[in-house]
Coordinates of C-alpha atoms and ligand atoms in Angstrom, one line a residue:
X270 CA 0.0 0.0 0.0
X271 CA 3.0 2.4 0.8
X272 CA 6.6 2.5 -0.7
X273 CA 10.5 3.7 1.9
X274 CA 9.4 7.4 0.3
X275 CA 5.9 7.1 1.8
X276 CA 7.6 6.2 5.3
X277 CA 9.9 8.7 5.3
X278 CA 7.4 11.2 4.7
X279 CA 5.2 10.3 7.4
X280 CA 7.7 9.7 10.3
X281 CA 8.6 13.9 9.6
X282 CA 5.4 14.4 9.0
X283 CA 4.4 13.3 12.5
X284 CA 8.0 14.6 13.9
X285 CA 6.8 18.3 12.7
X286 CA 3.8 18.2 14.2
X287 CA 5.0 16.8 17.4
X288 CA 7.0 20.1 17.9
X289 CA 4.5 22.1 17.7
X290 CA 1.6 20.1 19.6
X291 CA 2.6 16.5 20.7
X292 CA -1.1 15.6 21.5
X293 CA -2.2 15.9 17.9
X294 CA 0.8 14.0 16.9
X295 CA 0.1 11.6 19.1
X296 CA -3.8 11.3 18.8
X297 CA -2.1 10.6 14.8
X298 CA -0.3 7.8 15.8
X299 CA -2.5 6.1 18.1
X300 CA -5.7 5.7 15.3
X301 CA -3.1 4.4 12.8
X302 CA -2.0 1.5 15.7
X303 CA -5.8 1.3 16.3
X304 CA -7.3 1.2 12.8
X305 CA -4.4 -1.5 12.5
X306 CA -5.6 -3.6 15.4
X307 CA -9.5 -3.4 15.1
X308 CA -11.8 -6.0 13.0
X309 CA -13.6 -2.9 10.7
X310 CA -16.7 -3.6 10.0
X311 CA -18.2 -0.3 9.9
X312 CA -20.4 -0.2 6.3
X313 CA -19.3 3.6 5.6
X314 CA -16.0 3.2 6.4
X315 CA -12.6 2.4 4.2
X316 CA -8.4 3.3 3.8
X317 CA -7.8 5.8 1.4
X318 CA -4.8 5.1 -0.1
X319 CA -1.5 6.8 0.4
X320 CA -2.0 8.8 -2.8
X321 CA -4.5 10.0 -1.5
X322 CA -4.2 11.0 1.6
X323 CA -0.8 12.7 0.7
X324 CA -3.1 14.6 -1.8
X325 CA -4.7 16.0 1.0
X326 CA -2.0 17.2 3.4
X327 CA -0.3 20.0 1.8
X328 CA -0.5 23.7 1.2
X329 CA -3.3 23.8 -1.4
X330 CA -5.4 24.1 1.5
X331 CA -4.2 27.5 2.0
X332 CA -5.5 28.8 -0.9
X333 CA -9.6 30.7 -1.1
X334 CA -11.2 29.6 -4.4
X335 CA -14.7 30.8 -4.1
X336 CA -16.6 29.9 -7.5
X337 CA -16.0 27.7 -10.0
X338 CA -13.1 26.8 -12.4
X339 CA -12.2 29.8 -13.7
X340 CA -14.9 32.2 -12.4
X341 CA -13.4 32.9 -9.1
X342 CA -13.7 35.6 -6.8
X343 CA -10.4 35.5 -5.4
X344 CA -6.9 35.7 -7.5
X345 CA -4.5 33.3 -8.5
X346 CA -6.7 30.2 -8.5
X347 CA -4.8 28.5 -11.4
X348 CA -4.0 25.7 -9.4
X349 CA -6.9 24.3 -8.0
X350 CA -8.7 25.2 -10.9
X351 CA -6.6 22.4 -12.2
X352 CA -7.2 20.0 -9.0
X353 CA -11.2 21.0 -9.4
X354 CA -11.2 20.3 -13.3
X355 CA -9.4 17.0 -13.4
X356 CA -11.4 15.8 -10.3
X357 CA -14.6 17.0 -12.7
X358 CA -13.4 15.3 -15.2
X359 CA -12.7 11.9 -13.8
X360 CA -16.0 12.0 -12.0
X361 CA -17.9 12.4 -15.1
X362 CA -15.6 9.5 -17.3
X363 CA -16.2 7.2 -14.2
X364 CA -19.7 7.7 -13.6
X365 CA -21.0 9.1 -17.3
X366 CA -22.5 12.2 -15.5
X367 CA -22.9 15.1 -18.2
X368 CA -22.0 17.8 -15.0
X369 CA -19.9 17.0 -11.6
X370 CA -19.3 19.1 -8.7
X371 CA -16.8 18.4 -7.1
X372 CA -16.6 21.2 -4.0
X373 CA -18.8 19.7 -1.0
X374 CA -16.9 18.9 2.3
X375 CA -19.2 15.8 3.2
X376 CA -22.2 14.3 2.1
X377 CA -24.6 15.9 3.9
X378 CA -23.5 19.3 2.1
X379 CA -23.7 17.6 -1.3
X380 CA -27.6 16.9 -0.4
X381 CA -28.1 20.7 0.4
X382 CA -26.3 21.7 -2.7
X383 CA -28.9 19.4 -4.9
X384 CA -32.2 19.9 -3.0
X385 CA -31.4 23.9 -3.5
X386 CA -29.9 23.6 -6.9
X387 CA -33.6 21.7 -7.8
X388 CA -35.5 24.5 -5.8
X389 CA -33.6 27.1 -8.0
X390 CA -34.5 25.3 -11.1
X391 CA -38.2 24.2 -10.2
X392 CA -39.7 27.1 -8.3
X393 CA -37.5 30.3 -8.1
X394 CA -35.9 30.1 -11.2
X395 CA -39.5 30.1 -12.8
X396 CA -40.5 33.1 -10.5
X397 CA -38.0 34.7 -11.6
X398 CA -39.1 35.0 -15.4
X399 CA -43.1 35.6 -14.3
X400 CA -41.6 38.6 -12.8
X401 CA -39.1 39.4 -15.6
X402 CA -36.1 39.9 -13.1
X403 CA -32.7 38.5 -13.8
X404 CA -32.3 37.5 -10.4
X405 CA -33.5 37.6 -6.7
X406 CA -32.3 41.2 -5.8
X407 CA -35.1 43.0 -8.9
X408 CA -37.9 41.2 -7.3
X409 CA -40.2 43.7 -5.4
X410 CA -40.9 43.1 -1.3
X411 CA -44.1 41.4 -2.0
X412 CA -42.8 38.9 -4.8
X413 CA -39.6 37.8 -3.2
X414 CA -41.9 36.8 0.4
X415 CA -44.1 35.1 -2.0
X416 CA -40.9 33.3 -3.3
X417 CA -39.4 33.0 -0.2
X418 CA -42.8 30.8 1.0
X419 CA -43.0 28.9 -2.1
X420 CA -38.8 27.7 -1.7
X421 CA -40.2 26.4 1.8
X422 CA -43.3 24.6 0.8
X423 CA -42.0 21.7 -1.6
X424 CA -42.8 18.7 -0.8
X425 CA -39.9 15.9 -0.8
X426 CA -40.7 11.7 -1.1
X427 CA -37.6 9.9 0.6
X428 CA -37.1 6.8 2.4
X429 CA -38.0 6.6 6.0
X430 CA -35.1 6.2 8.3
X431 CA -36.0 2.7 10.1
X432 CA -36.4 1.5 6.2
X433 CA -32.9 2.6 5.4
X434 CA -32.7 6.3 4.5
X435 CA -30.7 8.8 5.8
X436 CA -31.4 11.9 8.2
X437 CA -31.1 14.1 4.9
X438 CA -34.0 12.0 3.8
X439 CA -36.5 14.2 5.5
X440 CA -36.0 13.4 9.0
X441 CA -36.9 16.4 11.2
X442 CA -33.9 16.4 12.7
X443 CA -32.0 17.8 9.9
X444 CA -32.9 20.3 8.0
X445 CA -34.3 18.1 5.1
X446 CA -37.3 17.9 7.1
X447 CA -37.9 21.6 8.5
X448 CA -37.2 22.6 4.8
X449 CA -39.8 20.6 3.0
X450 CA -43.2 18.5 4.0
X451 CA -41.7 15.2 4.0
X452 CA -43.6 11.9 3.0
X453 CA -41.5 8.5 3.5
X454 CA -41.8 6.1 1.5
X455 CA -40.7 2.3 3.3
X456 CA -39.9 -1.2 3.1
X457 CA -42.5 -4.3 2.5
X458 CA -43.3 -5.5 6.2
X459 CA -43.0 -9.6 4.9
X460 CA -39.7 -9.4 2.7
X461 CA -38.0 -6.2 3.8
X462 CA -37.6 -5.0 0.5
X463 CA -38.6 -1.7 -1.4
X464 CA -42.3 -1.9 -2.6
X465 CA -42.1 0.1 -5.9
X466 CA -46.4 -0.2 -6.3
X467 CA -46.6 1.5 -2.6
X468 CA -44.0 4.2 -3.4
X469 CA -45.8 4.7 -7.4
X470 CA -49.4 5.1 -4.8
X471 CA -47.7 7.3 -2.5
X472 CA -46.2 9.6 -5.4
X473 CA -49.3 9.9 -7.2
X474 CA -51.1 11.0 -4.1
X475 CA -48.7 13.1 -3.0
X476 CA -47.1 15.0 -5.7
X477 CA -44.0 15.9 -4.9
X478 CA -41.2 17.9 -6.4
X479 CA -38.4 15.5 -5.6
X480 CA -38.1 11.6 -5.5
X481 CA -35.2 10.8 -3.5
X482 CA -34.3 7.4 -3.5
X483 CA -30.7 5.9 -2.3
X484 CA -29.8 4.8 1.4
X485 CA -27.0 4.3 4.5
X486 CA -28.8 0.8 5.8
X487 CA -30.7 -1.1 3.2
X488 CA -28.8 -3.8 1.9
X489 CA -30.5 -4.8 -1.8
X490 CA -30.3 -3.0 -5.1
X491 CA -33.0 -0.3 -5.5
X492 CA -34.2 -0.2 -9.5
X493 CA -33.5 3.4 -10.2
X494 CA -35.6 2.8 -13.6
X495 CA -38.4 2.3 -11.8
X496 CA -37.9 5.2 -10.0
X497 CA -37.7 7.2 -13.0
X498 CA -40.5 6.2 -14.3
X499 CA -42.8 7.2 -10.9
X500 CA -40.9 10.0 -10.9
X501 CA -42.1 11.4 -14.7
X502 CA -45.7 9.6 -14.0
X503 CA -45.9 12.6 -11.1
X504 CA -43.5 15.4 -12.6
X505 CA -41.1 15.4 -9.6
X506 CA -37.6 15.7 -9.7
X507 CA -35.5 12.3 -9.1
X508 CA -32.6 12.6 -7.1
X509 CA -30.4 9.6 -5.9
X510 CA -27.9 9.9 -3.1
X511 CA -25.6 6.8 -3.5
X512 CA -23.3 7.9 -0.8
X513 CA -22.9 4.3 0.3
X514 CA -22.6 2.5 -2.6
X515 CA -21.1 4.8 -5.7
X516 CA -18.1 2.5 -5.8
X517 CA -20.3 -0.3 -6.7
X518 CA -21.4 2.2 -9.2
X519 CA -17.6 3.1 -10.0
X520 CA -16.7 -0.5 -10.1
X521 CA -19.4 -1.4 -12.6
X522 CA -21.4 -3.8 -10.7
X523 CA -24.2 -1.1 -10.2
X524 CA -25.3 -1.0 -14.0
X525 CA -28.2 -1.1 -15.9
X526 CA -31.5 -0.7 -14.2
X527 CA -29.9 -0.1 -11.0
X528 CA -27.1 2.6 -11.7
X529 CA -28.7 6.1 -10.4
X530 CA -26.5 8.0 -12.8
X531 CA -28.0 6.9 -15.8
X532 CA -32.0 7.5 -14.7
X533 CA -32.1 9.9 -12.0
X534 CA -31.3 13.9 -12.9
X535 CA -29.3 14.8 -9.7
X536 CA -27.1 12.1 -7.9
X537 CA -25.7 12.5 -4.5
X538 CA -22.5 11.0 -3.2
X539 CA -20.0 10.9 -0.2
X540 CA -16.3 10.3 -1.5
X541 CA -15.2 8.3 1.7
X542 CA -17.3 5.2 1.4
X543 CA -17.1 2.5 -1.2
X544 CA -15.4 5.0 -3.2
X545 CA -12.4 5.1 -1.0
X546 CA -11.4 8.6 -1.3
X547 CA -11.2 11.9 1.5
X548 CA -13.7 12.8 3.6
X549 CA -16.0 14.5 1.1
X550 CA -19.0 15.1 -1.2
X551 CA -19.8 15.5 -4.9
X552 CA -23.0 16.2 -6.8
X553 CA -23.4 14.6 -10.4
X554 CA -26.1 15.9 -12.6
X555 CA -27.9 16.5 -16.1
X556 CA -26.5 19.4 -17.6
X557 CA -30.0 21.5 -17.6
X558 CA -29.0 21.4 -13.5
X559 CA -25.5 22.2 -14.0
X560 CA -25.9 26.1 -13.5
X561 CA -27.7 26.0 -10.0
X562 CA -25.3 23.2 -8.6
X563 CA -22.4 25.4 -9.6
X564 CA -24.0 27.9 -7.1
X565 CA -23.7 25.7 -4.1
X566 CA -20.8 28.0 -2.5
X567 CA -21.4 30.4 -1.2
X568 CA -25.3 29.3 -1.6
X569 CA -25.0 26.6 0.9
X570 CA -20.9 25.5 0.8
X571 CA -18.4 27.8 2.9
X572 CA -15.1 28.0 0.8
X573 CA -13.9 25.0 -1.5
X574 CA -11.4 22.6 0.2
X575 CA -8.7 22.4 -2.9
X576 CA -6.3 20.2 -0.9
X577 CA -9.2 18.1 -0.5
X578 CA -10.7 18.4 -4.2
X579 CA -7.0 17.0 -5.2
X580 CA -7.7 14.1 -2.8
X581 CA -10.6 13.8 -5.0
X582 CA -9.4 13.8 -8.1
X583 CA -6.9 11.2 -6.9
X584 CA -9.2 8.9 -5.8
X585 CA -11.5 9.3 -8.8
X586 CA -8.5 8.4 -10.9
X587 CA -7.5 5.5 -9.3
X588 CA -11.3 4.5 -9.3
X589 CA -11.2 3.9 -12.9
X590 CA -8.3 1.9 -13.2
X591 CA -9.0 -2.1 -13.7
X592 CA -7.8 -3.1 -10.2
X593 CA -11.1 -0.8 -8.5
X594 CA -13.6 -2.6 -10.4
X595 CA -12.1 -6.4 -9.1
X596 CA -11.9 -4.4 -5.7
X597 CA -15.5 -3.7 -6.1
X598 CA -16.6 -7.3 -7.4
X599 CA -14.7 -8.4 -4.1
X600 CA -16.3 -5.7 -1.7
X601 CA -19.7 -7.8 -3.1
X602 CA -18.6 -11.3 -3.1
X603 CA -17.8 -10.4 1.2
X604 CA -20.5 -8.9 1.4
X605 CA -22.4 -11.9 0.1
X606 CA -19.9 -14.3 2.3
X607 CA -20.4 -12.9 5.6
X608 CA -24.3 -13.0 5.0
X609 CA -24.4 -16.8 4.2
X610 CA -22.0 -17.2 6.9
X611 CA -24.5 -15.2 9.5
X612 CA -27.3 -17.3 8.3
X613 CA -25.7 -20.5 8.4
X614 CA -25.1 -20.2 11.8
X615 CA -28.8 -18.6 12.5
X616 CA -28.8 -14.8 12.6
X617 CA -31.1 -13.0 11.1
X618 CA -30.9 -11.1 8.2
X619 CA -33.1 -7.7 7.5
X620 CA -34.5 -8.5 4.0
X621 CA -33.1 -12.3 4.3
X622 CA -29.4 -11.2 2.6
X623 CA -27.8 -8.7 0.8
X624 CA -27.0 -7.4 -2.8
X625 CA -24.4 -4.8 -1.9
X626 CA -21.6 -3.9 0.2
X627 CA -23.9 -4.4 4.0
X628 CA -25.4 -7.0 5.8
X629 CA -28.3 -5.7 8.9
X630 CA -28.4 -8.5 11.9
X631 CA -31.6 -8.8 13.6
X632 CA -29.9 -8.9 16.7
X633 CA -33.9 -9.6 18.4
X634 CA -33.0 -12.6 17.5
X635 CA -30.2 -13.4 19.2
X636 CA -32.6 -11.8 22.6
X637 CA -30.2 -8.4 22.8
X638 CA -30.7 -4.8 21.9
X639 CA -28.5 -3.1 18.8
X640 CA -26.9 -1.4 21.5
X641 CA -25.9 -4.1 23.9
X642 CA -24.9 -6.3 21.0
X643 CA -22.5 -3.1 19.5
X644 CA -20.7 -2.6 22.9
X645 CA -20.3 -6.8 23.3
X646 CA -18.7 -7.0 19.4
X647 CA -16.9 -3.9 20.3
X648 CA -15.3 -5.9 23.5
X649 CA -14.0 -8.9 21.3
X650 CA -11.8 -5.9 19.2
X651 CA -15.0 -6.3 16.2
X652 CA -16.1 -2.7 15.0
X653 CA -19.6 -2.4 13.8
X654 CA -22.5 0.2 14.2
X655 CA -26.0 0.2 15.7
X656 CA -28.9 0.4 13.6
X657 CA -32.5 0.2 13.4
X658 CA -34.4 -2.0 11.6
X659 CA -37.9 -1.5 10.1
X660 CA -40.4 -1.5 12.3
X661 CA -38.1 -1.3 15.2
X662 CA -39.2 -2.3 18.9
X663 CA -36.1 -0.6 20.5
X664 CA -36.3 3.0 18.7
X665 CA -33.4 4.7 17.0
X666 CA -31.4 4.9 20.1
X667 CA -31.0 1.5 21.3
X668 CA -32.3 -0.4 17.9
X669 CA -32.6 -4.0 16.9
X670 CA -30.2 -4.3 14.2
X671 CA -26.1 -4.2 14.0
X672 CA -24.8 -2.8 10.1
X673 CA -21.8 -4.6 8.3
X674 CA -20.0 -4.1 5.7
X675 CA -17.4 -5.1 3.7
X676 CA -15.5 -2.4 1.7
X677 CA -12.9 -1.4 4.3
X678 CA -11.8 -5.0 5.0
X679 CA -11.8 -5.9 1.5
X680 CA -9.2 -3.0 0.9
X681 CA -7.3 -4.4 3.8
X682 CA -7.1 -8.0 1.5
X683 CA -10.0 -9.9 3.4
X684 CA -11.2 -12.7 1.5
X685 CA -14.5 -14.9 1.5
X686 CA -12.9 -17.4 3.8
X687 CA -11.8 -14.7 6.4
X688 CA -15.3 -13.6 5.9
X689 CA -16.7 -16.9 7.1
X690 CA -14.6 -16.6 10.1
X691 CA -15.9 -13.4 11.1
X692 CA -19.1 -14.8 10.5
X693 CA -18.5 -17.2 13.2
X694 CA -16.6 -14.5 15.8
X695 CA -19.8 -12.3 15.4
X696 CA -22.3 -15.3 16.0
X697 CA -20.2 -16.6 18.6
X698 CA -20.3 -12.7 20.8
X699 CA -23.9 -12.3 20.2
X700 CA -24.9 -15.8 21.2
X701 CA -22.6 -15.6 24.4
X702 CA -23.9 -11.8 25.2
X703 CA -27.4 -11.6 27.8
X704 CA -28.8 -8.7 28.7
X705 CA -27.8 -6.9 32.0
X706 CA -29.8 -5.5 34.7
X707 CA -30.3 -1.4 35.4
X708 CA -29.8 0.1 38.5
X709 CA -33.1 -0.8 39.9
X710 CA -33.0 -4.3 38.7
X711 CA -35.1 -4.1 35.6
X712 CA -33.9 -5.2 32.5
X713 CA -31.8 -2.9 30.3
X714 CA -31.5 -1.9 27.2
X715 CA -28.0 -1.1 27.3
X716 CA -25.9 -3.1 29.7
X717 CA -25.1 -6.3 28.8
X718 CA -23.1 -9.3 30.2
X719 CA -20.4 -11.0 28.3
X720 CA -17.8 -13.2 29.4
X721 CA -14.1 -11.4 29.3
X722 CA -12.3 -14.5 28.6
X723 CA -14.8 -15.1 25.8
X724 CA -14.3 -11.6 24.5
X725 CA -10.8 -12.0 24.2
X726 CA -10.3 -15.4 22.8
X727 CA -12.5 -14.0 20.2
X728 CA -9.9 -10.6 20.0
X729 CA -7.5 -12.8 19.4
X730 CA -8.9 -14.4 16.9
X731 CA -10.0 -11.5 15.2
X732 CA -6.0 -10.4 15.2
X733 CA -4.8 -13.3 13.7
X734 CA -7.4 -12.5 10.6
X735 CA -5.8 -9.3 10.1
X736 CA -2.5 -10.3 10.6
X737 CA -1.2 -10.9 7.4
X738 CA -2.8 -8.1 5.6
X739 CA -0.8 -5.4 7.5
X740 CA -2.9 -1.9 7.2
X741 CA 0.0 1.0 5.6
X742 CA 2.6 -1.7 6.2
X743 CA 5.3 1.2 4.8
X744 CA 4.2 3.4 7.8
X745 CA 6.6 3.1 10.9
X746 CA 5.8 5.0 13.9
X747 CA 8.2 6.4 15.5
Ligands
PLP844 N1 -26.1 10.2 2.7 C1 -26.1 9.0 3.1 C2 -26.9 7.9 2.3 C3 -25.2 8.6 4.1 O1 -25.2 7.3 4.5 C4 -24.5 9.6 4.8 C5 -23.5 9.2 5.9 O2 -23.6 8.3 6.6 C6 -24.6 10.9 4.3 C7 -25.4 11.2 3.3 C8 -23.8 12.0 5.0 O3 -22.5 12.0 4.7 P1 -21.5 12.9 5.5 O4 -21.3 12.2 6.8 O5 -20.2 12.9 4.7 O6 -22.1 14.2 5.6

């Protein structure tokens, strides 16, 4: 993963910092000996490669780029107008987007920049020509409140959380759901799975201006053309955010029916994911959107990150060589692995499988909250995330369900055997974990009793897994 230049560079990397604040350098160090040591299972997790990460440490992140390639309104943007355009342009070549955006810092911030840029096209952008201004500052008092009440009364269609969705979906927790009048649309109560004829009801009935499909815990393939076709039968907008699974896009395993890019007219993505690059967004779109998603800083972005964008455009690149698609194929055949593994042994599985990079355990099954069973995996050095399920009896705090996934451990060199294994260490907490007591006695939701010498035979176990495929093997700490 690393070459002797690669170590070098780190070891001063970490030396420099270390003179300055020795804390930092150390709180450096210590996640490297920890992601090195710990059984990552988290589904929206990965390791960026050294490429890329070097992309991301260095002085273009000094630089103020407001704008777009080469409308800026600062001087002397030459450079990242090169990161920005070649990260543009491998995004569009891997995906076959017509427009990319490259600039938002995370995921969440690529959702903003889309549900604005279709609220620009859809509803202002229209006022704007009934009132023959050319832009928001000639309307009079009276149109622009009338405006300002139309931009906040759109409806939006998204998945419900306990289904799968995200917060961004509509939840009214985020600002998705203050912004618009939110209807979810959910999961068949028998098989788990999206039912298309209840979302084409719901859509009819409801009207709304954007479709979003696209999800952080549902773990099947959604038919985007299904999608686009409720989505034309009602007008709306569709918009897919594919933040967890764009390098199954990427890697071409996504295609046809089920890759967003070709049906939906604004697509959504983290970088960080299955797409193993920085901590990031993007926005892909059809090129009538194009304009308004440009505006997304300062509309709803705060400055560009170009040492970030240049992580980007690194990632992107190595994203369309030969070696990420069979990276992909593999991230899917783990996937697949671990969930026969889970079932063989008895768990189970939300939807009865999976068709992507994540797996979601019933953990009701094994008689244990999402909660308890996270802290007990957690204990036996296994890294996973609480989740609910649909139709949840525990809520969104404690949940019923644990997420896995496979893409980080599949960089790492994991294979469908270790997978097995896992299967086994996972089975093997959650059948050993009961549920503890609270302080008055009653059960809890939360504490949990697990045998220490269970826990760490299983740690140990989980070590030797990862012990031949060495995480930045090039990196020596000092
Ligand atoms: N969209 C989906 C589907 C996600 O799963 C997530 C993160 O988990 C996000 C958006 C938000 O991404 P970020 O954390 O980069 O803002």
């Amino acid at each position: 993963m690393s070459s002797p230049s690669e170590t070098v560079a780190v070891r001063s990397a970490l030396e420099i910092i270390r003179d300055v604040e020795p804390r930092v350098a150390d709180a450096i160090a210590s996640e490297l000996v920890d992601q090195r040591a710990s059984l990552k299972l988290i589904a929206s997790e990965n390791y960026a490669s050294p490429a890329v990460l070097l992309a991301m440490g260095n002085w273009l992140s000094d630089k103020y780029a407001e704008g777009t390639v080469g409308h800026r309104f600062y001087a002397g943007c030459q450079n990242v107008d090169t990161v920005e355009s070649v990260a543009a342009e491998h995004a569009r070549a891997l995906f076959g987007a017509e427009h990319a955006y490259v600039q938002p810092h995370s995921g969440i911030d690529a959702n903003l920049v889309a549900f604005w840029a279709v609220l620009a096209q859809r509803v202002e952008a229209p006022a704007l020509a009934e009132a023959g201004a050319r832009n928001v500052d000639g309307l009079s008092d009276e149109d622009w409140s009338e405006l300002r009440h139309a931009l906040g009364n759109q409806r939006l269609l998204g998945m419900s959380l306990d289904a799968g969705g995200h917060l961004t979906h509509g939840a009214r927790s985020n600002v998705s759901g203050k912004l618009f009048d939110l209807r979810s649309y959910g999961t068949d109560p028998e098989t788990g799975l999206v039912d298309y004829d209840a979302l084409r009801r719901t859509a009819h009935e409801f009207r709304p201006l954007i479709i979003l499909g696209g999800y952080s815990a549902y773990p099947r393939k959604v038919n985007f053309r299904i999608m686009r076709e409720i989505a034309d039968e009602v007008g709306a907008t569709l918009m897919v955010d594919m933040a967890h699974f764009a390098g199954l896009v990427a890697g071409g395993h996504f295609s046809g029916d089920f890759d967003p890019v070709a049906h939906a007219d604004i697509v959504t993505t983290t970088t960080h994911k299955s797409l193993r690059g920085p901590r990031g967004g993007m926005v892909l779109c059809r090129s009538e959107l194009a304009p308004y998603v440009d505006r997304g800083c300062p509309l709803v972005l705060g400055g560009p990150m170009p040492h970030v964008m240049a992580a980007k455009a690194v990632a992107l690149a190595e994203a369309r060589r030969p070696e990420f698609r069979d990276y992909a194929r593999r991230v899917l055949e783990n996937a697949e692995a671990l969930a026969s593994g889970l079932q063989r042994r008895g768990a189970r599985l939300v939807t009865g499988g999976t068709e992507n990079h994540l797996v979601l355990i019933d953990v009701g099954g094994y008689g244990i909250t999402g909660r308890q069973a996270e802290k007990a995996l957690l204990d036996a050095g296994i890294v996973t995330n609480r989740n609910s399920i649909p139709q949840d009896p525990n809520g969104p705090w404690y949940t019923s369900g644990i997420r896995v996934g496979t893409p980080a451990l599949t960089t790492r060199g994991l294979t469908t055997a270790d997978m097995d294994r896992i299967a086994e260490l996972i089975d093997t907490v959650l059948t050993a974990t009961e549920p503890g007591t609270d302080s008055r006695g009653g059960a809890s939701r939360a504490r949990y009793q697990l045998d220490p010498a269970l826990a760490t035979k299983v740690a140990e176990q989980a070590d030797e897994l990862l012990a031949p495929h060495p995480l930045y093997p090039a990196v020596f700490l000092p």
